[in-house]
Short mmCIF file of C-alpha atoms in Angstrom, two decimals:
data_model
loop_
_atom_site.label_atom_id
_atom_site.label_comp_id
_atom_site.label_asym_id
_atom_site.label_seq_id
_atom_site.Cartn_x
_atom_site.Cartn_y
_atom_site.Cartn_z
CA MET R 265 -0.01 0.00 0.04
CA ARG R 266 1.20 3.53 -0.84
CA ALA R 267 2.39 5.34 2.21
CA THR R 268 0.69 8.65 2.97
CA LYS R 269 2.23 11.63 4.70
CA TRP R 270 1.29 11.70 8.34
CA ILE R 271 0.36 14.80 10.22
CA LEU R 272 0.40 15.64 13.89
CA PRO R 273 -2.94 17.23 14.78
CA LEU R 274 -2.45 17.62 18.46
CA ALA R 275 0.20 19.68 20.38
CA MET R 276 1.57 18.38 23.65
CA GLY R 277 1.95 20.39 26.82
CA ALA R 278 4.83 21.31 29.12
CA ALA R 279 5.41 22.38 32.63
CA VAL R 280 7.34 24.39 35.30
CA ALA R 281 10.89 25.14 36.55
CA GLY R 282 13.14 24.61 39.61
CA ALA R 283 16.61 24.71 41.06
CA ALA R 284 19.87 22.81 40.29
CA PHE R 285 21.38 20.06 42.48
CA ALA R 286 24.26 17.67 42.37
CA ALA R 287 24.52 14.37 44.42
CA THR R 288 27.41 14.23 46.91
CA ALA R 289 26.47 11.30 49.16
CA GLN R 290 28.55 8.12 49.42
CA GLU R 291 25.62 5.94 48.58
CA GLN R 292 23.83 6.35 45.26
CA VAL R 293 20.33 7.38 46.07
CA ILE R 294 17.69 5.68 43.81
CA PRO R 295 14.37 7.58 43.89
CA SER R 296 11.23 5.52 43.76
CA MET R 297 8.08 7.48 43.08
CA VAL R 298 5.25 5.07 43.96
CA TYR R 299 1.56 4.84 44.35
CA ARG R 300 0.93 2.17 46.92
CA THR R 301 -2.14 3.93 48.06
CA GLY R 302 -4.95 5.61 46.25
CA PRO R 303 -7.31 4.47 43.48
CA TYR R 304 -4.58 3.12 41.23
CA ALA R 305 -2.68 1.15 43.98
CA PRO R 306 -3.46 -2.32 42.58
CA SER R 307 -1.54 -1.33 39.43
CA GLY R 308 1.28 0.48 41.30
CA ILE R 309 2.09 -1.88 44.12
CA PRO R 310 3.59 -4.74 41.99
CA VAL R 311 5.71 -2.22 39.92
CA ALA R 312 7.00 -0.61 43.11
CA ASP R 313 7.81 -4.00 44.61
CA GLY R 314 9.66 -5.23 41.50
CA PHE R 315 11.71 -2.00 41.44
CA ALA R 316 12.67 -2.25 45.11
CA ASP R 317 13.52 -5.85 45.02
CA TYR R 318 15.71 -5.57 41.97
CA ILE R 319 17.81 -2.79 43.65
CA THR R 320 18.00 -4.97 46.79
CA MET R 321 19.21 -7.95 44.68
CA VAL R 322 21.94 -5.83 43.12
CA ASN R 323 23.14 -4.84 46.59
CA GLU R 324 22.98 -8.38 48.05
CA ARG R 325 24.30 -10.29 44.99
CA ASP R 326 26.83 -7.72 43.57
CA GLY R 327 27.60 -5.44 46.51
CA GLY R 328 26.07 -2.58 44.54
CA ILE R 329 27.65 -1.06 41.45
CA ASN R 330 31.41 -1.49 41.55
CA GLY R 331 31.16 -1.15 45.39
CA VAL R 332 28.73 1.69 45.36
CA LYS R 333 25.63 0.67 47.44
CA LEU R 334 22.23 1.73 46.22
CA ARG R 335 19.71 3.26 48.55
CA VAL R 336 16.09 3.17 47.51
CA GLU R 337 14.03 6.13 48.71
CA GLU R 338 10.36 5.81 48.24
CA CYS R 339 7.87 8.74 48.05
CA GLU R 340 4.13 8.15 47.70
CA THR R 341 2.43 10.07 44.85
CA GLN R 342 -0.96 8.43 44.87
CA TYR R 343 -0.64 9.00 40.99
CA ASN R 344 -1.41 12.66 41.82
CA THR R 345 0.53 15.31 39.78
CA GLU R 346 0.92 17.76 42.63
CA ARG R 347 1.99 15.08 45.08
CA GLY R 348 4.40 13.84 42.34
CA VAL R 349 6.10 17.19 42.00
CA GLU R 350 6.45 17.36 45.77
CA CYS R 351 7.97 13.84 45.83
CA TYR R 352 10.46 14.92 43.12
CA GLU R 353 11.58 17.90 45.14
CA ARG R 354 11.97 15.81 48.31
CA LEU R 355 13.91 13.03 46.56
CA LYS R 356 16.12 15.53 44.72
CA ALA R 357 17.05 17.07 48.00
CA LEU R 358 18.08 13.61 49.22
CA GLY R 359 20.48 13.21 46.30
CA GLY R 360 18.39 11.57 43.67
CA THR R 361 19.43 11.89 40.03
CA ILE R 362 17.16 9.46 38.17
CA PHE R 363 13.39 9.81 38.52
CA SER R 364 10.67 7.43 37.18
CA PRO R 365 7.35 9.17 37.78
CA TYR R 366 5.05 6.34 36.63
CA SER R 367 2.54 8.97 35.48
CA THR R 368 2.19 10.85 32.24
CA GLY R 369 0.83 13.85 34.18
CA ILE R 370 3.71 13.95 36.59
CA THR R 371 6.21 13.42 33.76
CA TYR R 372 4.81 16.50 31.82
CA ALA R 373 5.02 18.64 35.05
CA LEU R 374 8.66 17.71 35.59
CA ILE R 375 10.07 18.03 32.01
CA ASP R 376 11.04 21.80 32.37
CA ARG R 377 12.03 21.42 35.96
CA ALA R 378 14.37 18.53 35.29
CA ALA R 379 16.14 20.41 32.59
CA THR R 380 16.91 23.20 35.04
CA ASP R 381 17.87 20.82 37.80
CA LYS R 382 19.86 18.41 35.52
CA SER R 383 17.81 15.51 36.64
CA VAL R 384 17.10 12.45 34.51
CA ILE R 385 13.37 11.59 33.94
CA PHE R 386 12.99 8.02 32.91
CA SER R 387 9.43 7.63 31.61
CA MET R 388 9.54 3.93 30.58
CA GLY R 389 6.65 3.23 28.32
CA TYR R 390 4.63 6.44 29.17
CA GLY R 391 4.91 10.20 29.29
CA ARG R 392 5.53 12.58 26.42
CA ALA R 393 6.26 10.52 23.36
CA SER R 394 8.29 13.32 21.57
CA ALA R 395 10.69 13.32 24.42
CA THR R 396 12.28 10.54 22.40
CA VAL R 397 14.12 13.35 20.57
CA GLY R 398 17.11 13.59 22.78
CA ASN R 399 18.72 16.61 21.30
CA ILE R 400 15.65 18.63 22.33
CA PHE R 401 14.74 16.74 25.44
CA PRO R 402 18.22 15.91 26.84
CA TRP R 403 16.97 14.94 30.33
CA VAL R 404 14.06 12.70 29.44
CA PHE R 405 14.17 9.03 28.31
CA THR R 406 11.32 7.00 26.83
CA ALA R 407 12.81 3.59 26.19
CA PRO R 408 11.84 0.99 25.23
CA ALA R 409 8.49 2.16 23.94
CA THR R 410 6.02 5.08 23.67
CA TYR R 411 2.25 5.11 23.57
CA TRP R 412 2.76 6.03 19.88
CA GLY R 413 4.79 2.91 19.39
CA GLY R 414 2.08 0.95 21.20
CA ALA R 415 -0.53 2.19 18.81
CA SER R 416 1.68 1.31 15.84
CA ALA R 417 2.13 -2.25 17.20
CA GLY R 418 -1.49 -2.55 17.90
CA VAL R 419 -2.67 -1.56 14.37
CA GLN R 420 0.02 -3.88 12.91
CA TYR R 421 -1.35 -6.76 15.07
CA PHE R 422 -4.99 -5.99 14.07
CA ALA R 423 -3.87 -5.98 10.41
CA LYS R 424 -2.28 -9.36 10.78
CA GLU R 425 -5.48 -10.74 12.45
CA ALA R 426 -7.49 -9.30 9.54
CA GLY R 427 -5.22 -10.92 6.92
CA GLY R 428 -3.00 -8.03 6.08
CA LYS R 429 -2.99 -4.10 6.10
CA GLU R 430 -5.21 -3.91 2.97
CA LYS R 431 -7.76 -5.93 4.72
CA LEU R 432 -8.23 -3.19 7.40
CA LYS R 433 -9.96 -0.96 4.83
CA GLY R 434 -13.55 -0.64 5.87
CA LYS R 435 -13.04 -2.19 9.19
CA LYS R 436 -13.88 -0.36 12.43
CA ILE R 437 -11.48 0.09 15.43
CA ALA R 438 -12.73 1.49 18.70
CA TYR R 439 -10.18 3.30 20.81
CA VAL R 440 -11.50 3.19 24.42
CA TYR R 441 -9.35 5.36 26.72
CA ILE R 442 -9.47 7.04 30.02
CA ASP R 443 -10.02 10.73 29.51
CA ILE R 444 -6.75 12.00 30.82
CA ALA R 445 -3.38 12.92 29.36
CA TYR R 446 -2.27 9.29 29.32
CA GLY R 447 -5.28 8.18 27.41
CA LYS R 448 -5.21 11.02 24.86
CA GLU R 449 -1.49 10.60 24.02
CA PRO R 450 -1.66 8.13 21.01
CA ILE R 451 -4.78 9.57 19.39
CA PRO R 452 -2.77 11.30 16.61
CA VAL R 453 -1.15 7.99 15.54
CA PHE R 454 -4.53 6.26 15.41
CA GLN R 455 -5.88 9.09 13.31
CA ASN R 456 -2.97 8.85 10.84
CA TYR R 457 -3.30 5.02 10.57
CA SER R 458 -7.04 5.52 9.97
CA GLN R 459 -6.40 7.89 7.15
CA GLU R 460 -3.61 5.78 5.61
CA LEU R 461 -5.26 2.32 5.92
CA GLY R 462 -8.91 3.28 5.50
CA PHE R 463 -10.43 1.95 8.69
CA ASP R 464 -12.96 3.78 10.62
CA LEU R 465 -11.77 5.02 14.00
CA GLU R 466 -14.19 5.49 16.89
CA LEU R 467 -12.80 7.50 19.77
CA VAL R 468 -14.52 6.42 23.02
CA PRO R 469 -13.37 8.48 26.02
CA VAL R 470 -14.16 7.16 29.46
CA PRO R 471 -14.42 9.75 32.33
CA ALA R 472 -11.84 9.02 35.12
CA PRO R 473 -11.73 6.90 37.16
CA GLY R 474 -13.80 4.74 34.77
CA LEU R 475 -15.97 2.89 37.28
CA GLU R 476 -19.21 3.38 35.34
CA GLN R 477 -19.11 2.10 31.79
CA LYS R 478 -22.45 0.38 31.16
CA SER R 479 -23.75 3.03 28.80
CA ILE R 480 -20.39 3.19 27.04
CA TRP R 481 -20.29 -0.45 26.16
CA LEU R 482 -23.95 -0.48 25.04
CA LYS R 483 -22.80 2.21 22.52
CA ILE R 484 -19.82 0.08 21.56
CA ARG R 485 -22.18 -2.87 20.94
CA GLN R 486 -24.21 -0.63 18.63
CA MET R 487 -20.89 0.49 16.90
CA ARG R 488 -19.95 -3.10 16.21
CA PRO R 489 -16.30 -2.63 15.96
CA ASP R 490 -14.02 -5.33 14.61
CA PHE R 491 -11.40 -4.55 17.26
CA VAL R 492 -11.17 -2.58 20.52
CA TYR R 493 -7.85 -1.01 21.62
CA LEU R 494 -8.02 -0.30 25.38
CA GLN R 495 -6.01 2.39 27.12
CA GLY R 496 -7.47 2.35 30.62
CA TRP R 497 -6.07 2.67 34.02
CA GLY R 498 -6.43 1.00 37.37
CA ALA R 499 -9.96 -0.31 38.16
CA MET R 500 -11.21 0.97 34.81
CA ASN R 501 -9.59 -1.94 33.00
CA ALA R 502 -11.44 -4.62 35.01
CA VAL R 503 -14.73 -2.75 34.44
CA SER R 504 -14.12 -2.56 30.68
CA LEU R 505 -13.49 -6.27 30.52
CA LYS R 506 -16.63 -7.09 32.60
CA GLU R 507 -18.89 -4.78 30.55
CA ALA R 508 -17.44 -6.18 27.32
CA ALA R 509 -18.45 -9.61 28.46
CA ALA R 510 -21.92 -8.32 29.50
CA VAL R 511 -22.65 -6.99 25.96
CA GLY R 512 -21.05 -9.99 24.30
CA PHE R 513 -18.02 -8.32 22.82
CA PRO R 514 -15.28 -11.03 22.35
CA ARG R 515 -12.30 -10.39 24.65
CA ASP R 516 -9.97 -11.88 22.05
CA LYS R 517 -10.79 -8.93 19.80
CA MET R 518 -9.63 -6.56 22.60
CA LEU R 519 -6.06 -5.41 22.84
CA GLY R 520 -4.84 -3.38 25.73
CA VAL R 521 -1.79 -1.15 26.10
CA TRP R 522 0.75 -2.45 28.64
CA TRP R 523 -0.74 -0.45 31.55
CA SER R 524 -4.10 -2.02 30.74
CA SER R 525 -2.79 -5.57 30.87
CA GLN R 526 -1.35 -6.31 34.23
CA ASP R 527 -2.25 -9.17 36.58
CA SER R 528 -4.33 -6.82 38.74
CA ASP R 529 -6.48 -5.85 35.78
CA VAL R 530 -7.39 -9.42 34.66
CA GLN R 531 -7.65 -10.89 38.17
CA ALA R 532 -10.16 -8.20 39.21
CA ALA R 533 -12.20 -9.09 36.05
CA GLY R 534 -12.31 -12.78 36.81
CA ALA R 535 -13.71 -15.03 34.01
CA ALA R 536 -14.56 -12.09 31.87
CA ALA R 537 -10.84 -11.59 31.23
CA LYS R 538 -10.05 -14.93 29.72
CA GLY R 539 -8.81 -14.52 26.14
CA TYR R 540 -8.05 -10.76 26.52
CA LYS R 541 -4.87 -9.65 24.80
CA GLY R 542 -2.40 -7.07 25.83
CA LEU R 543 0.74 -5.27 24.64
CA SER R 544 3.97 -5.72 26.53
CA PHE R 545 7.51 -4.31 25.87
CA HIS R 546 8.91 -7.29 27.73
CA GLY R 547 8.20 -10.98 28.06
CA ALA R 548 5.80 -12.50 30.60
CA SER R 549 7.84 -15.72 31.36
CA LYS R 550 8.42 -16.46 35.10
CA ASP R 551 11.26 -18.82 34.04
CA LEU R 552 14.01 -16.24 34.15
CA GLN R 553 17.46 -16.44 35.65
CA LEU R 554 16.71 -12.94 36.99
CA LEU R 555 13.73 -14.16 39.11
CA LYS R 556 15.83 -17.10 40.29
CA ASP R 557 18.47 -14.63 41.50
CA MET R 558 15.84 -12.31 43.10
CA LYS R 559 14.36 -15.31 44.93
CA LYS R 560 17.74 -16.35 46.24
CA TYR R 561 19.20 -12.99 47.21
CA VAL R 562 15.94 -11.19 48.21
CA LEU R 563 12.88 -13.34 48.90
CA ASP R 564 14.72 -16.25 50.60
CA LYS R 565 16.50 -13.66 52.80
CA GLY R 566 13.33 -12.11 53.88
CA LYS R 567 14.29 -8.78 52.29
CA ALA R 568 11.57 -8.49 49.61
CA ALA R 569 9.32 -5.42 49.71
CA GLU R 570 6.10 -7.47 50.17
CA GLY R 571 7.29 -11.12 50.34
CA ASP R 572 6.10 -13.12 47.41
CA LYS R 573 2.74 -11.47 47.16
CA HIS R 574 3.38 -10.17 43.59
CA PHE R 575 6.56 -11.93 42.74
CA GLY R 576 6.76 -12.69 39.03
CA GLU R 577 3.63 -10.89 38.02
CA ILE R 578 3.82 -8.74 34.88
CA GLY R 579 3.73 -5.49 36.89
CA TYR R 580 6.48 -6.81 39.13
CA LEU R 581 8.60 -7.67 36.15
CA ARG R 582 7.98 -4.24 34.66
CA GLY R 583 9.24 -2.61 37.93
CA ALA R 584 12.38 -4.84 37.85
CA MET R 585 12.95 -3.78 34.28
CA ASN R 586 12.70 -0.12 35.21
CA ALA R 587 15.32 -0.71 37.97
CA MET R 588 17.54 -2.75 35.52
CA PHE R 589 17.67 0.33 33.07
CA THR R 590 18.39 2.55 36.04
CA VAL R 591 21.25 0.34 37.30
CA GLU R 592 22.73 -0.20 33.81
CA ALA R 593 22.68 3.58 33.11
CA LEU R 594 24.60 4.16 36.33
CA ARG R 595 26.96 1.33 35.51
CA ASP R 596 27.65 2.82 32.07
CA ALA R 597 28.16 6.24 33.69
CA GLN R 598 30.83 4.75 36.05
CA GLU R 599 32.58 3.30 33.10
CA LYS R 600 32.99 6.76 31.76
CA TYR R 601 33.48 8.80 34.95
CA GLY R 602 35.12 6.36 37.38
CA LYS R 603 34.23 3.02 38.85
CA GLY R 604 33.23 3.14 42.51
CA LYS R 605 32.02 6.76 42.29
CA VAL R 606 28.52 8.26 42.91
CA MET R 607 27.07 9.75 39.81
CA ASN R 608 25.45 13.22 39.56
CA GLY R 609 22.68 14.16 37.23
CA GLU R 610 24.82 15.00 34.17
CA GLN R 611 26.77 11.73 34.49
CA SER R 612 23.61 9.68 35.03
CA ARG R 613 22.21 11.20 31.83
CA ASP R 614 25.35 10.29 29.90
CA GLY R 615 25.02 6.78 31.31
CA PHE R 616 21.55 6.42 29.84
CA GLU R 617 22.74 7.66 26.42
CA ALA R 618 25.51 4.96 26.58
CA ILE R 619 23.09 2.09 27.24
CA ASN R 620 23.64 -0.69 24.65
CA LEU R 621 21.76 -3.78 25.61
CA THR R 622 23.21 -6.44 23.28
CA GLU R 623 21.99 -10.02 23.23
CA GLU R 624 25.17 -10.94 25.26
CA ARG R 625 24.54 -8.30 27.83
CA ILE R 626 20.83 -9.20 28.16
CA ASN R 627 21.83 -12.86 28.77
CA LYS R 628 24.43 -11.87 31.36
CA LEU R 629 21.70 -9.89 33.16
CA GLY R 630 19.59 -13.07 33.35
CA LEU R 631 17.01 -11.66 30.90
CA LYS R 632 17.27 -13.97 28.01
CA GLY R 633 14.11 -13.76 25.92
CA PHE R 634 12.66 -11.11 28.22
CA VAL R 635 13.68 -7.97 26.24
CA GLN R 636 15.02 -7.33 22.78
CA PRO R 637 18.27 -5.63 22.22
CA ILE R 638 18.17 -1.80 22.49
CA LYS R 639 20.69 0.95 22.02
CA MET R 640 20.29 4.51 22.97
CA ALA R 641 22.01 7.64 21.80
CA CYS R 642 22.26 11.46 22.38
CA ASP R 643 19.55 12.13 19.79
CA ASN R 644 17.50 8.96 20.29
CA HIS R 645 16.27 8.39 23.85
CA LEU R 646 13.92 5.62 22.75
CA GLY R 647 16.18 3.11 21.07
CA ASP R 648 14.69 0.39 18.90
CA GLY R 649 12.55 -1.51 21.43
CA LYS R 650 10.06 -4.02 20.23
CA ILE R 651 6.61 -4.98 21.48
CA LEU R 652 4.93 -8.24 22.16
CA VAL R 653 1.33 -9.35 22.30
CA VAL R 654 0.35 -11.57 25.26
CA GLN R 655 -2.99 -13.25 26.01
CA TRP R 656 -4.53 -14.09 29.40
CA GLN R 657 -5.16 -17.72 29.74
CA GLY R 658 -7.08 -17.43 32.93
CA ASP R 659 -4.11 -18.10 35.20
CA GLN R 660 -1.12 -16.63 33.25
CA TRP R 661 -0.06 -14.49 30.30
CA LYS R 662 1.10 -16.30 27.15
CA PRO R 663 2.85 -14.75 24.04
CA VAL R 664 0.64 -14.96 20.98
CA SER R 665 2.87 -12.86 18.52
CA ASP R 666 6.34 -12.47 17.44
CA TRP R 667 8.12 -9.25 18.53
CA ILE R 668 6.55 -6.32 16.72
CA ALA R 669 8.78 -3.33 15.69
CA PRO R 670 6.81 0.01 15.78
CA GLU R 671 6.94 1.62 12.40
CA ASN R 672 9.41 4.24 13.48
CA GLN R 673 9.89 5.55 9.98
CA LYS R 674 6.31 6.95 10.28
CA LEU R 675 6.55 7.84 13.92
CA TRP R 676 9.84 9.78 13.85
CA PRO R 677 8.54 12.68 11.72
CA LEU R 678 5.74 13.06 14.37
CA TYR R 679 8.22 12.91 17.25
CA LEU R 680 10.40 15.55 15.43
CA LYS R 681 7.47 17.85 14.66
CA ASP R 682 6.17 17.90 18.18
CA ALA R 683 9.61 18.22 19.73
CA GLU R 684 10.53 21.16 17.35
CA SER R 685 7.19 22.91 18.20
CA TYR R 686 8.05 22.49 21.95
CA ALA R 687 11.57 23.97 21.31
CA ARG R 688 10.06 26.96 19.56
CA ASP R 689 7.47 27.51 22.29
CA LYS R 690 10.18 27.34 24.94
CA ASN R 691 12.87 29.07 22.93
CA ILE R 692 15.21 26.06 23.49
CA ALA R 693 18.23 25.58 21.24
CA SER R 694 18.67 22.01 19.95
CA ARG R 695 21.63 20.19 21.46
CA ASN R 696 24.52 19.39 19.24
CA CYS R 697 24.56 15.61 19.36
CA ALA R 698 27.28 15.27 16.72
CA LYS R 699 29.54 16.96 19.19
CA SER R 700 28.63 14.52 21.85
#
């Protein structure tokens, strides 16, 4: 099919500013912005546990990074933007240099502030998609996938299910999303695919927190979409699955973004979730050397954040993956600036840009088959991460696709256009990555 030129119909927002800081402690402080309480706690707790347990494992198994012990400092955000900014300031004052907000809203609020403070914002699989452009957003990293990449992978998977991209013409895809920044983020990509491939796109916003959806799913039944792409959050996801079952919409025709396909989502939906599919930028296998090491050095020693309550769940694995990127960035930074030293914000940033997860390095980390090779650079803070489709079997997630590469040749012009618009609005000069 002839490719059409894509446009970016929506502009993305920005935020506020703050003061600079450099870490000087003898331990490397690892900020952990969590939401163990509040309406989204079921989604947040496993991620927070996996993150904390991975850092504990690195300390227990390896003695830290080249002798530098890591100290996790948690701060409760309740997935609230104002509280998230307060947590950032508190953790920065403790010496934090790398922050994972786990919230698109908090990420947007911190982008300008982090640039002033020289703090790294690692928004793994969420946040502002165009922050992928590292020469304009030098302090924000989006690896290994953005919501735009998720939409691309989702459309490609629907096309394969339909028998090819040309078979999507005349089909109907309903995009069901929570009506907040996170849910709105991939709309431009779906609109461009709709124009290019000729399918009808139905936008179905769900008011937060998404606990009442009966009338929405009655409308979806009337729409009769061929596929539903779900970008919900927290309790909304289980409600979507239950209401889909109630109106007879097949769950195997539903595909959720990664934050809509965690164990907490399907477990809360019970039998209504069986057959439901989700995207993931990592594998779902519990047979990983990493998990064996975490059990040996953390669980068996009684040092796990919450025992084995969420051990091995997809959210737990995601938190561990976030910690892995953080640790490897610091390791690469030490390679450049001195082993056994505490890294400041600029050094941490350079460490992220040096990340090159080859197959050999992935295997050494105990993550064989869990994640695809990925390499970051000064101007590319996304890398070339791939996405997997997994399906809920009623008791576990099972991969049902090969790794899908987002169509970055189509997405990069959108990343660049939005990033350049941001730079003009903020009067920011593009960083010279060739010099780096």
